[in-house]
Amino acid sequence: MTERAPPRKRAWTWRSQALRGLVYQLVAVSLIALAVWYLAQSTLANMAARGIQSGFGFLLQPAGFDIGESLIPYDALDPYWKAYAVGVLNTLRVAVVGIIFATLLGTILGVGRFSANAIVRGLCYAYVEVFRNVPVLLQLLMWYLLFADILPPITEAVSVGGLFFLSKNGLSFPVPVWVPGVGMALLGTLAGVVAAWFYRRWAIAKFEATGQIRSLFWVPIAIVVAGELLGWIAGGAPTAWDIPKPGGFVMQGGASATPEFLAVLLGLVLYTSAFIAEVVRAGIASVAHGQVEAAGSLGLSKPQSMRLVILPQALRVIIPPVTSQYLNLTKNSSLAVAVGYPDVVSIANTSLNQTGRAVECIALIMAVYLTTSLATSAFMNWYNRHAAIKER
Amino acid sequence: MHMKINNTKLALAIVAATSALVVAGPAQAGKTLDAIKARGELVCGVNTGLAGFSAADSQGKWSGLDVDVCRAIAAAVLSDGNKVKFVPLTAQQRFTALQSGEIDILSRNTTWTLTRDASLGLSFVGITYYDGQGFMVPVKTKVKSAKQLKNATVCVQAGTTTEKNLTDYSRTNNLNVKPIVFEKQEAATGAYFSGRCVAYTTDASGLASTRNKDAKDPKEHVILPELISKEPLGPVVRRGDDEWFAIAKWVIYGLVESEEYGITQDNVDKLKADSKDPVVMRILGTSEDTGKLLGLDKDWMARAVKTVGNYGEIFERNVGPKTSLALPRGINAQWNKGGLMYAPPVR
Ligand SMILES: N[C@@H](CCC(=O)N[C@@H](CS)C(=O)NCC(=O)O)C(=O)O
């Protein structure tokens, strides 16, 4: 190991580096604070002079407008902050689901670029070039127009087995009728996930100690399913499902993913996965070829060497750029308002117009994106450290 | 028909407004008129494209009721109804553009409400069109009344009074409608025409405009009889410049009173030469100089009527029964003809 530099002496003399550093930092921070204070002050003063009302007090007033889709119960008489919460949750919903699908699709496409099959390689290449070079707003609009145009009206909804319906209302699907038993099943699933995680840790430790191979995929899955089943049976095995059926202007019952949500999701996933595919490809390409050969001479099959040797090493190269793709996806979700999805920008737009608090509403949007982006970065940094080379 | 406004425009407008707020001092009385005269041009915020109210043709020439109001003001102030620069604004951009000083006046089918009048640092000048919010549905849905829209999806444009009215109406009638809110009018009407929404809602005048200009076949869509709100539409100016406010206000009253006393685009020159009616003489500046009190010259109103005609002519030419919008005069008739158009006297 390299030698550590001797700890710097903290000599607080006038000419010491430490003191100078501290002074510079203090000066810089107070200059920035002063600039921010000045801008805020003069903005407020000018707004007051022009008779423009300002302040965040409006957040406690009733919003007075309905929102098309919401994950939490929301009523038009609820205050603005609650409308914002609905918008934030809608943004997170499309961002989280989008990130999961984009990662899966992007990884498959990126790995596909190394396929032995020329057609697969070519298709993956073509996909990346097409989707990453068309502006994402156009993609959203295209999917939305396509959905709105080709999907049949509700009265002629296309049904799969009488359970799933595809119509202008979006994709409607059955959901379990909410009874305490369903909660038990969910709890069981959760317990299963925890148990599976411990099993994996144990199996890996065992493998490293004894070299005995245990399935790290099927057994954990079985544990989760078993947990869910046990919970379900313990909860009295409820079997009632709320099945959608076409009725009048809407699908009655069940739950639906609206065309707005689907268009935003599809647009973001297809666009971002093209970038992720490139990141994955570059990551794999960065792993020295000797590693593949070494894996081969150890007798690992091709898929095995990909999964056990190449990808773990590629991951270190992949994680930082993939993080910025996640951030991009989240930020691009702000285009949702173009296709009528009520994300936080859409809610802020409406409240901006209703209250005239332009500066405040834009500041709120910025705060929301800043927070989610910083949280995503923090999580990915943690994961990056986790995946980094561990020196033993 | 629509001018394309990109997404960044709103952001830019807000940044512009904010930076204007950071650096500029408060607006000062009389400044707007001086600035317009120095510039030689009135800057007027209008709709991006709403046939009958403000829309540009293929040559970029603007026409419509809201457009004519600006031309009349330009004629009164600058002696030339063509010295107007029209700035197309979406529903969301409009107030910011006015607050930041990007435009001198906003004439863009804008509803006068307490919140807008009292908290935006703006003042509504008057009412140029009495409207109300309505619904449009495809004929084939067989919906005859807005009360039948139970659980229906309704397309709306963001940044309008429309969303709240819809919610109010849905609540009082237990309709539980689902609004789908779009940033741009094209997207909202596009979703409606593709069948994603059962109904499209906005001002009844806007519905007529959309139905006649954007529908493949206007006969396939009906406008339901219910009007669910009051939408008094009129121009807006910045607060704090009372002289400019008075000019904008009185040009509109002048147009309305000109109709009441029979002054038209065709007869204005003749009346100016030989009318002995004291009211007409005052409006046309041949007896008292009313213009002087506003900081204008005595021909201010004669020029305005010569340029765009009186209020009735503006109405008939842009939205009236003979146009494709075919809106009846209804409550927009003169007060003595059963309508609400009542101008205080130009005296
Ligand atoms: N009068 C209402 C609605 C005005 C409004 O913006 N209407 C829409 C629909 S007719 C419109 O003109 N949109 C055109 C655009 O934003 O380009 C208000 O002042 O909020």
JSON list of C-alpha atoms and ligand atoms in Angstrom, two decimals, chain A residues 353, chain B residues 2-3 5 47-50 89-92 94-95 108-112 116 131 157-162 183-186 200-203 205-207 209-210 231-233, ligand 1:
[
{"chain": "A", "resi": 353, "resn": "ASN", "atom": "CA", "xyz": [-52.13, 30.77, -12.93]},
{"chain": "B", "resi": 2, "resn": "HIS", "atom": "CA", "xyz": [-51.57, 28.35, -34.47]},
{"chain": "B", "resi": 3, "resn": "MET", "atom": "CA", "xyz": [-48.24, 30.02, -34.14]},
{"chain": "B", "resi": 5, "resn": "ILE", "atom": "CA", "xyz": [-44.59, 28.87, -29.16]},
{"chain": "B", "resi": 47, "resn": "ASN", "atom": "CA", "xyz": [-53.83, 34.93, -28.35]},
{"chain": "B", "resi": 48, "resn": "THR", "atom": "CA", "xyz": [-51.56, 32.57, -30.26]},
{"chain": "B", "resi": 49, "resn": "GLY", "atom": "CA", "xyz": [-54.47, 31.71, -32.47]},
{"chain": "B", "resi": 50, "resn": "LEU", "atom": "CA", "xyz": [-58.15, 31.92, -31.67]},
{"chain": "B", "resi": 89, "resn": "LEU", "atom": "CA", "xyz": [-49.01, 34.59, -25.81]},
{"chain": "B", "resi": 90, "resn": "THR", "atom": "CA", "xyz": [-50.29, 31.34, -24.36]},
{"chain": "B", "resi": 91, "resn": "ALA", "atom": "CA", "xyz": [-52.73, 31.37, -21.49]},
{"chain": "B", "resi": 92, "resn": "GLN", "atom": "CA", "xyz": [-49.89, 30.90, -19.03]},
{"chain": "B", "resi": 94, "resn": "ARG", "atom": "CA", "xyz": [-49.92, 36.37, -20.65]},
{"chain": "B", "resi": 95, "resn": "PHE", "atom": "CA", "xyz": [-49.81, 37.97, -17.19]},
{"chain": "B", "resi": 108, "resn": "ARG", "atom": "CA", "xyz": [-56.37, 38.22, -25.24]},
{"chain": "B", "resi": 109, "resn": "ASN", "atom": "CA", "xyz": [-59.77, 36.78, -24.31]},
{"chain": "B", "resi": 110, "resn": "THR", "atom": "CA", "xyz": [-58.90, 37.22, -20.67]},
{"chain": "B", "resi": 111, "resn": "THR", "atom": "CA", "xyz": [-61.51, 36.85, -17.95]},
{"chain": "B", "resi": 112, "resn": "TRP", "atom": "CA", "xyz": [-61.83, 39.58, -15.35]},
{"chain": "B", "resi": 116, "resn": "ARG", "atom": "CA", "xyz": [-56.41, 38.62, -11.26]},
{"chain": "B", "resi": 131, "resn": "ASP", "atom": "CA", "xyz": [-68.84, 35.22, -22.37]},
{"chain": "B", "resi": 157, "resn": "GLN", "atom": "CA", "xyz": [-56.18, 23.98, -21.24]},
{"chain": "B", "resi": 158, "resn": "ALA", "atom": "CA", "xyz": [-53.92, 24.94, -18.35]},
{"chain": "B", "resi": 159, "resn": "GLY", "atom": "CA", "xyz": [-53.56, 28.52, -17.23]},
{"chain": "B", "resi": 160, "resn": "THR", "atom": "CA", "xyz": [-57.19, 29.45, -17.73]},
{"chain": "B", "resi": 161, "resn": "THR", "atom": "CA", "xyz": [-60.14, 30.12, -15.47]},
{"chain": "B", "resi": 162, "resn": "THR", "atom": "CA", "xyz": [-61.61, 26.98, -16.97]},
{"chain": "B", "resi": 183, "resn": "GLU", "atom": "CA", "xyz": [-50.41, 23.08, -21.54]},
{"chain": "B", "resi": 184, "resn": "LYS", "atom": "CA", "xyz": [-51.25, 23.95, -25.14]},
{"chain": "B", "resi": 185, "resn": "GLN", "atom": "CA", "xyz": [-54.59, 24.49, -26.74]},
{"chain": "B", "resi": 186, "resn": "GLU", "atom": "CA", "xyz": [-53.63, 22.31, -29.73]},
{"chain": "B", "resi": 200, "resn": "TYR", "atom": "CA", "xyz": [-63.83, 19.86, -24.35]},
{"chain": "B", "resi": 201, "resn": "THR", "atom": "CA", "xyz": [-64.51, 22.89, -22.19]},
{"chain": "B", "resi": 202, "resn": "THR", "atom": "CA", "xyz": [-63.60, 26.55, -22.48]},
{"chain": "B", "resi": 203, "resn": "ASP", "atom": "CA", "xyz": [-65.30, 29.91, -23.12]},
{"chain": "B", "resi": 205, "resn": "SER", "atom": "CA", "xyz": [-66.68, 31.79, -27.92]},
{"chain": "B", "resi": 206, "resn": "GLY", "atom": "CA", "xyz": [-63.53, 29.67, -27.85]},
{"chain": "B", "resi": 207, "resn": "LEU", "atom": "CA", "xyz": [-65.63, 26.55, -28.43]},
{"chain": "B", "resi": 209, "resn": "SER", "atom": "CA", "xyz": [-63.85, 29.07, -32.78]},
{"chain": "B", "resi": 210, "resn": "THR", "atom": "CA", "xyz": [-62.40, 25.60, -32.25]},
{"chain": "B", "resi": 231, "resn": "GLU", "atom": "CA", "xyz": [-66.45, 35.04, -18.37]},
{"chain": "B", "resi": 232, "resn": "PRO", "atom": "CA", "xyz": [-66.27, 38.78, -18.89]},
{"chain": "B", "resi": 233, "resn": "LEU", "atom": "CA", "xyz": [-63.37, 39.17, -21.33]},
{"chain": "C", "resi": 1, "resn": "LIG", "atom": "N1", "xyz": [-61.19, 33.41, -20.60]},
{"chain": "C", "resi": 1, "resn": "LIG", "atom": "C1", "xyz": [-60.41, 32.37, -19.99]},
{"chain": "C", "resi": 1, "resn": "LIG", "atom": "C2", "xyz": [-59.84, 31.41, -21.02]},
{"chain": "C", "resi": 1, "resn": "LIG", "atom": "C3", "xyz": [-58.95, 32.08, -22.01]},
{"chain": "C", "resi": 1, "resn": "LIG", "atom": "C4", "xyz": [-58.09, 31.09, -22.82]},
{"chain": "C", "resi": 1, "resn": "LIG", "atom": "O1", "xyz": [-56.88, 31.12, -22.73]},
{"chain": "C", "resi": 1, "resn": "LIG", "atom": "N2", "xyz": [-58.70, 30.22, -23.62]},
{"chain": "C", "resi": 1, "resn": "LIG", "atom": "C5", "xyz": [-57.98, 29.21, -24.35]},
{"chain": "C", "resi": 1, "resn": "LIG", "atom": "C6", "xyz": [-58.95, 28.26, -24.98]},
{"chain": "C", "resi": 1, "resn": "LIG", "atom": "S1", "xyz": [-60.12, 29.07, -26.04]},
{"chain": "C", "resi": 1, "resn": "LIG", "atom": "C7", "xyz": [-57.09, 29.82, -25.41]},
{"chain": "C", "resi": 1, "resn": "LIG", "atom": "O2", "xyz": [-57.40, 30.86, -25.93]},
{"chain": "C", "resi": 1, "resn": "LIG", "atom": "N3", "xyz": [-55.97, 29.16, -25.76]},
{"chain": "C", "resi": 1, "resn": "LIG", "atom": "C8", "xyz": [-55.09, 29.54, -26.81]},
{"chain": "C", "resi": 1, "resn": "LIG", "atom": "C9", "xyz": [-53.64, 29.47, -26.46]},
{"chain": "C", "resi": 1, "resn": "LIG", "atom": "O3", "xyz": [-53.26, 29.37, -25.29]},
{"chain": "C", "resi": 1, "resn": "LIG", "atom": "O4", "xyz": [-52.83, 29.55, -27.39]},
{"chain": "C", "resi": 1, "resn": "LIG", "atom": "C10", "xyz": [-59.32, 32.97, -19.16]},
{"chain": "C", "resi": 1, "resn": "LIG", "atom": "O5", "xyz": [-59.11, 34.17, -19.22]},
{"chain": "C", "resi": 1, "resn": "LIG", "atom": "O6", "xyz": [-58.65, 32.24, -18.44]}
]
